[in-house]
Coordinates of C-alpha atoms and ligand atoms in Angstrom, one line a residue:
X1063 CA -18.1 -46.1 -5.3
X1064 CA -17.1 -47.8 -2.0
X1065 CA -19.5 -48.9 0.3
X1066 CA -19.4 -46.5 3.8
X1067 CA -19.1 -43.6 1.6
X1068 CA -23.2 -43.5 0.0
X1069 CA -24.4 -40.7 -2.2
X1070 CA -27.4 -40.3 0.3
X1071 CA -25.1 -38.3 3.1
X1072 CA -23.9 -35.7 0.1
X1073 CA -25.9 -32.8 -1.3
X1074 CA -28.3 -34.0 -4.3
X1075 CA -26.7 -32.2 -6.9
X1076 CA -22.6 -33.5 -6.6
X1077 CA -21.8 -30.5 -8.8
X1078 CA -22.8 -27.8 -6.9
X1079 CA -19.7 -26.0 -5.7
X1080 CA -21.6 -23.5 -3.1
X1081 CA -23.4 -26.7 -1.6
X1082 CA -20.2 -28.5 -1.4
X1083 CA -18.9 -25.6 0.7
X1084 CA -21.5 -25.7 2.6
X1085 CA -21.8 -29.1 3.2
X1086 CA -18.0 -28.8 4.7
X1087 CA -18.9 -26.0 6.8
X1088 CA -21.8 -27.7 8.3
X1089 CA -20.0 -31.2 9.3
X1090 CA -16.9 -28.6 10.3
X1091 CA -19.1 -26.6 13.1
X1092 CA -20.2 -29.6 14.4
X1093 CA -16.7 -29.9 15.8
X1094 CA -17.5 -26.0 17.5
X1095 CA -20.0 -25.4 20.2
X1096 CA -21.2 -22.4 17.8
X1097 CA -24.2 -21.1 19.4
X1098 CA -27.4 -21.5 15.9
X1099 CA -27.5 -17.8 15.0
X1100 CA -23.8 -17.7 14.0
X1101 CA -23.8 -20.9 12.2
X1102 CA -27.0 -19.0 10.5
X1103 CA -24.6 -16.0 9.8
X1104 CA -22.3 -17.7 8.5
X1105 CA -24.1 -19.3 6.3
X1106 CA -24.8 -16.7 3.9
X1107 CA -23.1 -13.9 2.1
X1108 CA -23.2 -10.3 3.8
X1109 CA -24.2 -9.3 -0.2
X1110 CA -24.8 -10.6 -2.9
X1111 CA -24.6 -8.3 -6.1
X1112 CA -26.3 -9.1 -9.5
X1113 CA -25.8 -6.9 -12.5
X1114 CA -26.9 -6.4 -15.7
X1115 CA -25.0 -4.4 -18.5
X1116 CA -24.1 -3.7 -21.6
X1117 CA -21.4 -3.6 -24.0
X1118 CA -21.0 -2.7 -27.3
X1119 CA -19.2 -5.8 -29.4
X1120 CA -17.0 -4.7 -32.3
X1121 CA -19.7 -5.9 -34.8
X1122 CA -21.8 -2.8 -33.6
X1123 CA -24.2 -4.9 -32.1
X1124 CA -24.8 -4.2 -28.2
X1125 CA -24.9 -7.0 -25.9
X1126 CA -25.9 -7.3 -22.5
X1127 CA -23.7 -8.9 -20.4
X1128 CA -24.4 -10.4 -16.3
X1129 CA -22.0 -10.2 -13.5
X1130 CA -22.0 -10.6 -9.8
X1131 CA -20.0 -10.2 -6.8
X1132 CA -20.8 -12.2 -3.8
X1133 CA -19.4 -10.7 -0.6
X1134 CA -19.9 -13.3 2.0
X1135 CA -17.9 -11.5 5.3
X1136 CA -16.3 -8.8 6.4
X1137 CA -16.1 -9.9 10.1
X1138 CA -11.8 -10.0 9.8
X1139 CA -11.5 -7.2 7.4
X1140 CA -12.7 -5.9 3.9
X1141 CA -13.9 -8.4 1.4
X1142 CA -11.1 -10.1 -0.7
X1143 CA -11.2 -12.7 -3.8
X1144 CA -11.0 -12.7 -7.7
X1145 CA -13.6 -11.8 -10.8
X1146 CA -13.4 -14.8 -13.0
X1147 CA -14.5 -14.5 -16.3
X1148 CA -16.3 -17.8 -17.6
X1149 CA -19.2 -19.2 -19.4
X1150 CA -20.6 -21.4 -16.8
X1151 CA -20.5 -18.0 -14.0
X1152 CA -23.5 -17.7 -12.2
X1153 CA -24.8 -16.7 -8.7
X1154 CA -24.5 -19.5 -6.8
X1155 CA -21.4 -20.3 -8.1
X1156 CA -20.0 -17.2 -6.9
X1157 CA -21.5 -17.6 -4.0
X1158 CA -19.4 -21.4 -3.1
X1159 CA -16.6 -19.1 -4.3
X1160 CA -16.8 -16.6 -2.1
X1161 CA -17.3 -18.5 0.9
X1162 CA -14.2 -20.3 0.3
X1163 CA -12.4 -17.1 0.4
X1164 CA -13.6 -16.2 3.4
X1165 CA -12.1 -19.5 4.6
X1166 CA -8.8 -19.1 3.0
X1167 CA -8.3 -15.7 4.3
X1168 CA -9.2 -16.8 8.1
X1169 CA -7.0 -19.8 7.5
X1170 CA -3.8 -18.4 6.7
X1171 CA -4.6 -15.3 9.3
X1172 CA -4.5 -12.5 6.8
X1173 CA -7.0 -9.3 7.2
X1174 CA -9.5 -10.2 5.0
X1175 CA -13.2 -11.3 4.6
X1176 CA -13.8 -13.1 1.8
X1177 CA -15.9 -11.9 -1.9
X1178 CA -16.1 -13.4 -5.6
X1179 CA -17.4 -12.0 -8.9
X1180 CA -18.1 -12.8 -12.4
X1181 CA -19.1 -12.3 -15.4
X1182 CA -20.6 -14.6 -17.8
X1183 CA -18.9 -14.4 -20.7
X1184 CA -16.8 -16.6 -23.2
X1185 CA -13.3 -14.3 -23.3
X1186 CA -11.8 -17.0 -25.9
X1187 CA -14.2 -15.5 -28.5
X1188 CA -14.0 -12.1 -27.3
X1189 CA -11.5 -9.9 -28.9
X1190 CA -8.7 -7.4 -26.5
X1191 CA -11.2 -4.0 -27.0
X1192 CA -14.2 -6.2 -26.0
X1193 CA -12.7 -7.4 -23.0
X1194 CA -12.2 -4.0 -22.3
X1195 CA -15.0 -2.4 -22.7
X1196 CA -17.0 -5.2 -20.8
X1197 CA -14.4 -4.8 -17.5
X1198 CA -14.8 -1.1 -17.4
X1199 CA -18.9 -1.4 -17.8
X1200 CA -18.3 -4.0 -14.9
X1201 CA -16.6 -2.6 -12.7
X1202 CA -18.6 0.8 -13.2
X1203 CA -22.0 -1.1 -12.5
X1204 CA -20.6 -2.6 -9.2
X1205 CA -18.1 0.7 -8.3
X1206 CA -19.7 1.6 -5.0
X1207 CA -19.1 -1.5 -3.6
X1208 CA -15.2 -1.4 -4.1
X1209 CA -12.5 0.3 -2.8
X1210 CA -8.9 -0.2 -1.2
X1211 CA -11.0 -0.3 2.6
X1212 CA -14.5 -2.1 1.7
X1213 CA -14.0 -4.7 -1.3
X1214 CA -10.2 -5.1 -3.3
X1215 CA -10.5 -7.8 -6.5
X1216 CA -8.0 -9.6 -7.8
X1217 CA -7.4 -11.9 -11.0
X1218 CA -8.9 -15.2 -11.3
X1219 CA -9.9 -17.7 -14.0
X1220 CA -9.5 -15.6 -17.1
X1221 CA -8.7 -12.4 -16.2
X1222 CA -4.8 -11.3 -15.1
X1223 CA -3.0 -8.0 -15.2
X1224 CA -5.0 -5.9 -17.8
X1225 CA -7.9 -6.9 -16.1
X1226 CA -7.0 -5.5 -13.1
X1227 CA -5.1 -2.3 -14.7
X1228 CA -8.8 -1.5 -16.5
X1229 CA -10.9 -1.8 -13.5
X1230 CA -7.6 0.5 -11.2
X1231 CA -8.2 2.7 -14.1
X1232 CA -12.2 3.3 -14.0
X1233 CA -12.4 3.4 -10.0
X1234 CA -9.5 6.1 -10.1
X1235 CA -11.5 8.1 -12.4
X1236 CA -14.9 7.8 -10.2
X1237 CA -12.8 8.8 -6.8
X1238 CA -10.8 11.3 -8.6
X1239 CA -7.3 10.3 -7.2
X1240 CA -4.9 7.4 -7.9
X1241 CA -6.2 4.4 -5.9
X1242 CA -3.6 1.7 -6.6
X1243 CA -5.1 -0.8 -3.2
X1244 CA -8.1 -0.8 -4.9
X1245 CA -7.4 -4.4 -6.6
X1246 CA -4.4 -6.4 -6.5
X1247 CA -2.7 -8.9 -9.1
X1248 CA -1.8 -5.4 -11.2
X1249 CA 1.2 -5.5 -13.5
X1250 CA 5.1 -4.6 -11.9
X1251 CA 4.5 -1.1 -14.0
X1252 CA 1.3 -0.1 -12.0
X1253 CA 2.1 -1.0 -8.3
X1254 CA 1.9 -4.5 -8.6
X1255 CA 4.2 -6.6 -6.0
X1256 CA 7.2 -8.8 -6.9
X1257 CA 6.0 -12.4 -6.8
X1258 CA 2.3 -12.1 -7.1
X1259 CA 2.8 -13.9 -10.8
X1260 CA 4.3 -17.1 -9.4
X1261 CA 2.5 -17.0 -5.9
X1262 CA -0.2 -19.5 -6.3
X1263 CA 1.7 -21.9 -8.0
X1264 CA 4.5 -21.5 -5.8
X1265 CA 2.9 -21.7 -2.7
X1266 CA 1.1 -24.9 -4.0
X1267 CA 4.8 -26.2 -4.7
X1268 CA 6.1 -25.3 -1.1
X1269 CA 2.9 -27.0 0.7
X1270 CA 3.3 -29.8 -1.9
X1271 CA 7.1 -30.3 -0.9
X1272 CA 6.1 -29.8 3.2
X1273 CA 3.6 -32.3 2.9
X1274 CA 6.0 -35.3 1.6
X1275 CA 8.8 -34.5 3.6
X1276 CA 5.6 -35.2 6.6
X1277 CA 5.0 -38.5 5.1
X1278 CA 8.1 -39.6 4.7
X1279 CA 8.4 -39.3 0.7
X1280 CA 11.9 -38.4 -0.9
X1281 CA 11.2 -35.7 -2.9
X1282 CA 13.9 -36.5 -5.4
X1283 CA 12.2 -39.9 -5.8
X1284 CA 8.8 -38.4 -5.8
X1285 CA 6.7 -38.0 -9.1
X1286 CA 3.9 -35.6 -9.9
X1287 CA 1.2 -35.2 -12.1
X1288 CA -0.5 -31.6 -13.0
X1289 CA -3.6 -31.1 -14.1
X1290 CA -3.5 -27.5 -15.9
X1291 CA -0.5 -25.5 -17.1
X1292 CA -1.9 -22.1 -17.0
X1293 CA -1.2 -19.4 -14.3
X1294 CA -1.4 -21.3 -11.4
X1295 CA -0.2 -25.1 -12.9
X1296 CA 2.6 -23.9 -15.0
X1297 CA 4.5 -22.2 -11.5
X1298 CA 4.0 -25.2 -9.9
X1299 CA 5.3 -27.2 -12.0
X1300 CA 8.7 -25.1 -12.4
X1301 CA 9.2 -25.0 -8.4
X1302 CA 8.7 -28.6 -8.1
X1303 CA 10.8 -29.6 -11.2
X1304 CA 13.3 -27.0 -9.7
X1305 CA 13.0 -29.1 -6.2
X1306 CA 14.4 -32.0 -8.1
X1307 CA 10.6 -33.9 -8.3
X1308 CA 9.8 -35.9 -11.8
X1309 CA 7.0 -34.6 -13.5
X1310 CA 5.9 -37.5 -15.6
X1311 CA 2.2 -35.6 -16.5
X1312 CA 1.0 -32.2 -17.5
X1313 CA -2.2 -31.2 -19.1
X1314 CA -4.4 -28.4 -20.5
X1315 CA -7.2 -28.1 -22.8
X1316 CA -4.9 -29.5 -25.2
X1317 CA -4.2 -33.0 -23.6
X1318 CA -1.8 -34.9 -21.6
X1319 CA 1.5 -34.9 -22.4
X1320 CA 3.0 -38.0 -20.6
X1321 CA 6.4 -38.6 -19.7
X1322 CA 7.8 -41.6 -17.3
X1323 CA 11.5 -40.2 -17.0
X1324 CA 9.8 -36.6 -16.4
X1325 CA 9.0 -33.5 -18.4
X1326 CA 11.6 -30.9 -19.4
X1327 CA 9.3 -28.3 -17.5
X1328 CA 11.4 -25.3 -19.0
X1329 CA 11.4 -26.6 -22.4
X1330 CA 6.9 -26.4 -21.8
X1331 CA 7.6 -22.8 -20.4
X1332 CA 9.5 -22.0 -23.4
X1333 CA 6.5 -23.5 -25.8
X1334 CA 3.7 -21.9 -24.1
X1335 CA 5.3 -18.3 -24.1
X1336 CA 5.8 -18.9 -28.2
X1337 CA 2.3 -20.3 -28.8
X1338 CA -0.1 -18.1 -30.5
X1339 CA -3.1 -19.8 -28.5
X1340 CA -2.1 -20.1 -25.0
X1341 CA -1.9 -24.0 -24.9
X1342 CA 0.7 -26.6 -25.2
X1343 CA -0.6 -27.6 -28.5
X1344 CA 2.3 -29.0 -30.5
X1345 CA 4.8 -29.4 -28.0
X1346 CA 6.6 -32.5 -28.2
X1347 CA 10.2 -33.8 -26.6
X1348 CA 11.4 -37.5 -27.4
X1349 CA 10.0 -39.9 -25.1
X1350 CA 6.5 -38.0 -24.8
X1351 CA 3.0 -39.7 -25.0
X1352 CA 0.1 -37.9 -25.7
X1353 CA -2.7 -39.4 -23.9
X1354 CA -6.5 -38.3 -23.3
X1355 CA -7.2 -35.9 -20.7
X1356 CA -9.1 -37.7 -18.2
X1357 CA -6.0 -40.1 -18.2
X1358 CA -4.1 -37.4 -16.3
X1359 CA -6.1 -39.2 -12.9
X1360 CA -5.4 -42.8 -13.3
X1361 CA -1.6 -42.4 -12.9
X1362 CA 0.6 -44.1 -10.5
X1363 CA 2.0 -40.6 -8.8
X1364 CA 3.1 -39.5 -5.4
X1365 CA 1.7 -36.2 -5.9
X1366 CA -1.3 -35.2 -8.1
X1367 CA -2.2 -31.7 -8.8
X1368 CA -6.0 -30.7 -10.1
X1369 CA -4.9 -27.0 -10.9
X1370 CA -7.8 -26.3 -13.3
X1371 CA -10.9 -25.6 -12.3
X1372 CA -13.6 -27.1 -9.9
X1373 CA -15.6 -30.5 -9.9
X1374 CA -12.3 -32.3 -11.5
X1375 CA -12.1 -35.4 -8.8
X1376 CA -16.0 -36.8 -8.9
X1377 CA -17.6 -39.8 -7.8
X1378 CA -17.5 -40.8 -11.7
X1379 CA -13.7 -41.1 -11.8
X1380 CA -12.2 -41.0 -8.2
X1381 CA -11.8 -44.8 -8.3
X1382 CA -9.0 -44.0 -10.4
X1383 CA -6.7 -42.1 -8.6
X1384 CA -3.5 -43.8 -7.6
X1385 CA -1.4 -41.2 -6.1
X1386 CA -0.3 -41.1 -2.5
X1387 CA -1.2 -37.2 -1.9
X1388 CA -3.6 -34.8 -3.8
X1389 CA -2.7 -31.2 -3.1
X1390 CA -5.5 -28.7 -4.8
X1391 CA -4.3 -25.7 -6.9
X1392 CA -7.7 -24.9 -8.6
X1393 CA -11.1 -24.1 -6.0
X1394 CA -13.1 -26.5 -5.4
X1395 CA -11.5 -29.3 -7.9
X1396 CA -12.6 -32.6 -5.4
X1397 CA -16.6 -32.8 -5.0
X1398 CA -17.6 -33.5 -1.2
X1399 CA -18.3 -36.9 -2.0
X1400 CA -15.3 -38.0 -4.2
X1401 CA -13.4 -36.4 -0.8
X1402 CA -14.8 -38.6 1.1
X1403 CA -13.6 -41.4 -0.5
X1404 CA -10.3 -40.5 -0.7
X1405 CA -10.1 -40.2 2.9
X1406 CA -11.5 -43.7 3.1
X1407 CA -9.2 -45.0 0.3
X1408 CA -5.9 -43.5 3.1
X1409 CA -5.2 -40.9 0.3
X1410 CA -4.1 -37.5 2.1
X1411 CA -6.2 -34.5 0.5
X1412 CA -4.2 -30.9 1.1
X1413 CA -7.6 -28.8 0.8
X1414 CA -7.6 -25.8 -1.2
X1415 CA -8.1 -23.3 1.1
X1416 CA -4.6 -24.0 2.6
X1417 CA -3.0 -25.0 -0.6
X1418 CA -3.4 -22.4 -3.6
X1419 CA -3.5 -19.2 -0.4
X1420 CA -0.5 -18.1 -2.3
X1421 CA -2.0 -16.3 -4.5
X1422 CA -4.0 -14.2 -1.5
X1423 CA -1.3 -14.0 0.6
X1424 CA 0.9 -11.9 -1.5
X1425 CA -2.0 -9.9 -2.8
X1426 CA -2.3 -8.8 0.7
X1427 CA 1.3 -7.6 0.7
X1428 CA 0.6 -5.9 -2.5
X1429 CA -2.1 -3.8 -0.6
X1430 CA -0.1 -2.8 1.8
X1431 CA 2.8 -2.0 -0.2
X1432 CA 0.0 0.0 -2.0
X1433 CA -1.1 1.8 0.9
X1434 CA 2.5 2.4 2.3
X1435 CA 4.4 3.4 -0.7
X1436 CA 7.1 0.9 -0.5
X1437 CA 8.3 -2.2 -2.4
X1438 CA 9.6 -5.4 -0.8
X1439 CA 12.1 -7.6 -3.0
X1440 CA 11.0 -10.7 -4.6
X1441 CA 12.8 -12.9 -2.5
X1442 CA 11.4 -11.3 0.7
X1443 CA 7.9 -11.7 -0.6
X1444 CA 8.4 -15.3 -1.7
X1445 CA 9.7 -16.2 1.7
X1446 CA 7.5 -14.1 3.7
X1447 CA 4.5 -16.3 1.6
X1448 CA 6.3 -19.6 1.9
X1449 CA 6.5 -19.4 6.0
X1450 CA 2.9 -18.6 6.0
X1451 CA 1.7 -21.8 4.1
X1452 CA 3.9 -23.9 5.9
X1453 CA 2.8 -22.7 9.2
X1454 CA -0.7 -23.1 8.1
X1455 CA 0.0 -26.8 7.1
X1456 CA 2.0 -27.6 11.0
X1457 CA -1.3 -25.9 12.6
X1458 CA -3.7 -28.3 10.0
X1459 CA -1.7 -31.3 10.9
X1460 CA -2.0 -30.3 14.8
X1461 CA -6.0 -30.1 14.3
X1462 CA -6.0 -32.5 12.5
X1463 CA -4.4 -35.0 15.1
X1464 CA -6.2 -33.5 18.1
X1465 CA -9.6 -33.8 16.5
X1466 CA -9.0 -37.1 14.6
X1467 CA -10.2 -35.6 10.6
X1468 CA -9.1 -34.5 7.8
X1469 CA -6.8 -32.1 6.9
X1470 CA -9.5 -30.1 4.8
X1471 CA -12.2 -30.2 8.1
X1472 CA -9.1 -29.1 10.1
X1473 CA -8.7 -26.4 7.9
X1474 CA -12.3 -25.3 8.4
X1475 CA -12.5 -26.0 12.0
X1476 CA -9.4 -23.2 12.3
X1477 CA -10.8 -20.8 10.1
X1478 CA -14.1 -20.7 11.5
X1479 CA -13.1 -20.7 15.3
X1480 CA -10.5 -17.6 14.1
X1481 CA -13.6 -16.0 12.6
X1482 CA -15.9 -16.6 15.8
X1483 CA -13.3 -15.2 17.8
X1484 CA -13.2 -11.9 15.7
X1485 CA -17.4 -11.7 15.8
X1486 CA -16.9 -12.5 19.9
X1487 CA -14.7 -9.4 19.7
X1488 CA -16.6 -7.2 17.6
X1489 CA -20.2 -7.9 19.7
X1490 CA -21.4 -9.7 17.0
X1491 CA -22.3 -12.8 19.1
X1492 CA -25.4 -12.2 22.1
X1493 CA -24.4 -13.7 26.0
X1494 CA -20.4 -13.5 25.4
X1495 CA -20.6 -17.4 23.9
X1496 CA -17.7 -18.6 22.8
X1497 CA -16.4 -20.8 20.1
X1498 CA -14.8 -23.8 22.1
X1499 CA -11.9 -25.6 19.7
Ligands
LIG481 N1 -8.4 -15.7 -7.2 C1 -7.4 -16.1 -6.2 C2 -8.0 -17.1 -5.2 O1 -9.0 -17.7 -5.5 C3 -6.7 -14.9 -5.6 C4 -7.6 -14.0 -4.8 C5 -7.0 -12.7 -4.3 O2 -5.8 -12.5 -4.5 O3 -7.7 -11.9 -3.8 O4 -7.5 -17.3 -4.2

């Protein structure tokens, strides 16, 4: 670890995603003259939602199951964010998680507050009529809270499509009509939008390829490195390979697969849609190395890509990292501390909330699609999604200059100011103080 940056300043437990969130909203509002009581506000979720149900398992024996949903504001507009379905779920997690969507929304200027759930659960031991049966008991126990105008999920780590289809399905039932806006990230055949498949990982592609041209990289002599080759990763990849930038490392749960002269990125594509366990296991193409996963950080790169999960970049290995840019496709995947360093070290950090918004920002043209009846084109959404995250990145780099930070506080300074404003407006906020930026 390097000297200025000491464990002391950080939250106790490095791990801690909610703290983490917190810790970068409380250094970002010292930048804003917020009056205490909004910082307070702020702080903490609107709601936070525990449940407990159960489910019948195809063995006959009924478990009982525990899910959340976190809604942390609705000061710019109903709550908004994924239901991930994970071991390691719990409250507080959801609770980081929801806050960051809060941020993201207000970031990229979309109507939205921001909300997480959960359930714990292990879906790679579950089988399809389990997963079922545990989204529909769910989204029953946490029903009143939902709805196209109060709370809309989406897909996130583990859950996709059907997911969302199930839980359309139950809250249709319970209102008695055909609710499409109710979630978003639903299949093509069930008023799901053009685009919201490749969004994330394309949006983390176009900020990726903004952010080099601003430093002065070549693309087509740039390299990357991505961690994760799932629904966000695998997008990614195919828009920067596409973009004419080597990708000499991918990874999943499988390993690294490690190629100086670059990965055939199609060929993957190809092996992942054919592999009866969702991973790259097997895949090989001449010239490839195979090399342990935590290998995927040490690599001389221009860009690197964590788009996995949370807590990937930690004090432990962030003396590694040799690329020039980090842009982050998963939520969370830099701890506060190993962020700090990186700043130190001079290596440019494109924070989350900017970077993976993709996904959001077309889930917001799915809802209104939803609620108007009509259907853009692909291109039209992709474009539409592109312009946002690049405008999102020229305002960062504008904060960023004028308050002399980092990218990822300028990111939070703009969110938060945009969601003081909208409290200012409401009469949320006592003697008409305002948010100075
Ligand atoms: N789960 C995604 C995220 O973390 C998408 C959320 C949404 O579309 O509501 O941004």
């Amino acid at each position: 670890m390097s000297v200025a940056v000491t464990k002391g300043q950080f939250c106790a437990d490095e791990l801690d995603l909610a703290a983490n969130v917190n810790e970068y909203f409380q250094k970002a509002v010292q930048y804003l003259e917020l009056d205490s009581n909004v910082r307070e506000s702020l702080e903490k979720p609107e709601r936070e939602i525990a449940v407990s149900f159960p489910v019948p398992m195809d063995d006959g024996i009924t478990r009982i199951f525990n899910g959340y949903r976190v809604q942390h504001s609705s000061v710019r507009g109903p709550y908004k964010g994924g239901i991930r379905y994970h071991p390691s779920v719990n409250q507080e997690e959801t609770k980081g998680l929801s806050s960051l969507m809060t941020w993201k929304c207000s970031l990229v200027d979309i109507p939205y507050g921001g909300a997480k759930g959960g359930v714990a659960c292990n879906p790679g031991t579950m089988s399809q009529n389990e997963l079922e049966r545990l989204t529909r008991q769910y989204t029953k126990a946490i029903i009143r809270d939902i709805g196209p105008r109060r709370d809309i999920p989406a897909p996130d780590m583990n859950t996709d499509e059907q997911t969302m289809s199930w839980i359309y399905d139950e809250y249709s039932a319970f209102v008695g009509r055909s609710e499409l806006a109710v979630v978003t990230g639903k299949p093509i055949s069930l008023g799901g939008s053009l685009g919201r498949r490749e969004s994330t990982g394309y949006g983390i592609a176009a900020v990726a390829l903004d952010m080099l041209v601003v430093k002065g990289y070549d693309p087509l002599l740039s390299t990357a490195a991505i961690q994760g080759f799932g629904k966000v990763g695998s997008w990614a990849a195919r828009r920067l390979s596409d973009a004419g930038i080597r990708i000499v490392a991918v990874s999943d749960i499988s390993g690294v697969y490690h190629k100086k002269e670059g990965l055939s990125i199609g060929q993957m594509v190809e092996h992942l849609k054919n592999s009866s366990n969702g991973t790259l296991e097997g895949y090989y193409e001449d010239g490839l190395t195979k090399m342990p996963q935590e290998d995927i950080f040490g690599l001389d790169v221009t860009l690197l890509i964590p788009a996995a999960m949370e807590n990937q970049i930690t004090s432990k290995n962030v003396d590694k990292i040799n690329a020039k840019i980090i842009v982050e496709g998963a939520n969370g995947p830099i701890t506060a501390i190993a962020d700090a360093i990186l700043e130190e070290k001079g290596i440019i950090v494109v924070p989350d909330i900017l970077a993976n918004a993709g996904g959001v920002v077309v889930s917001y043209f799915e809802w209104t699609q939803n609620l108007q009846g009509y259907s853009l084109d692909k291109d039209e959404i992709i474009s539409r999604m592109d312009k946002k995250l690049k405008g999102g990145l020229r305002e960062l780099l504008k904060t960023r200059d004028e308050k002399g930070t980092s990218l990822r506080f300028a990111a939070y300074i703009i969110a938060i100011n945009r969601i003081v404003e909208a409290m200012n407006m409401r009469g949320w906020i006592s003697h008409g103080k305002r948010a100075a930026i």
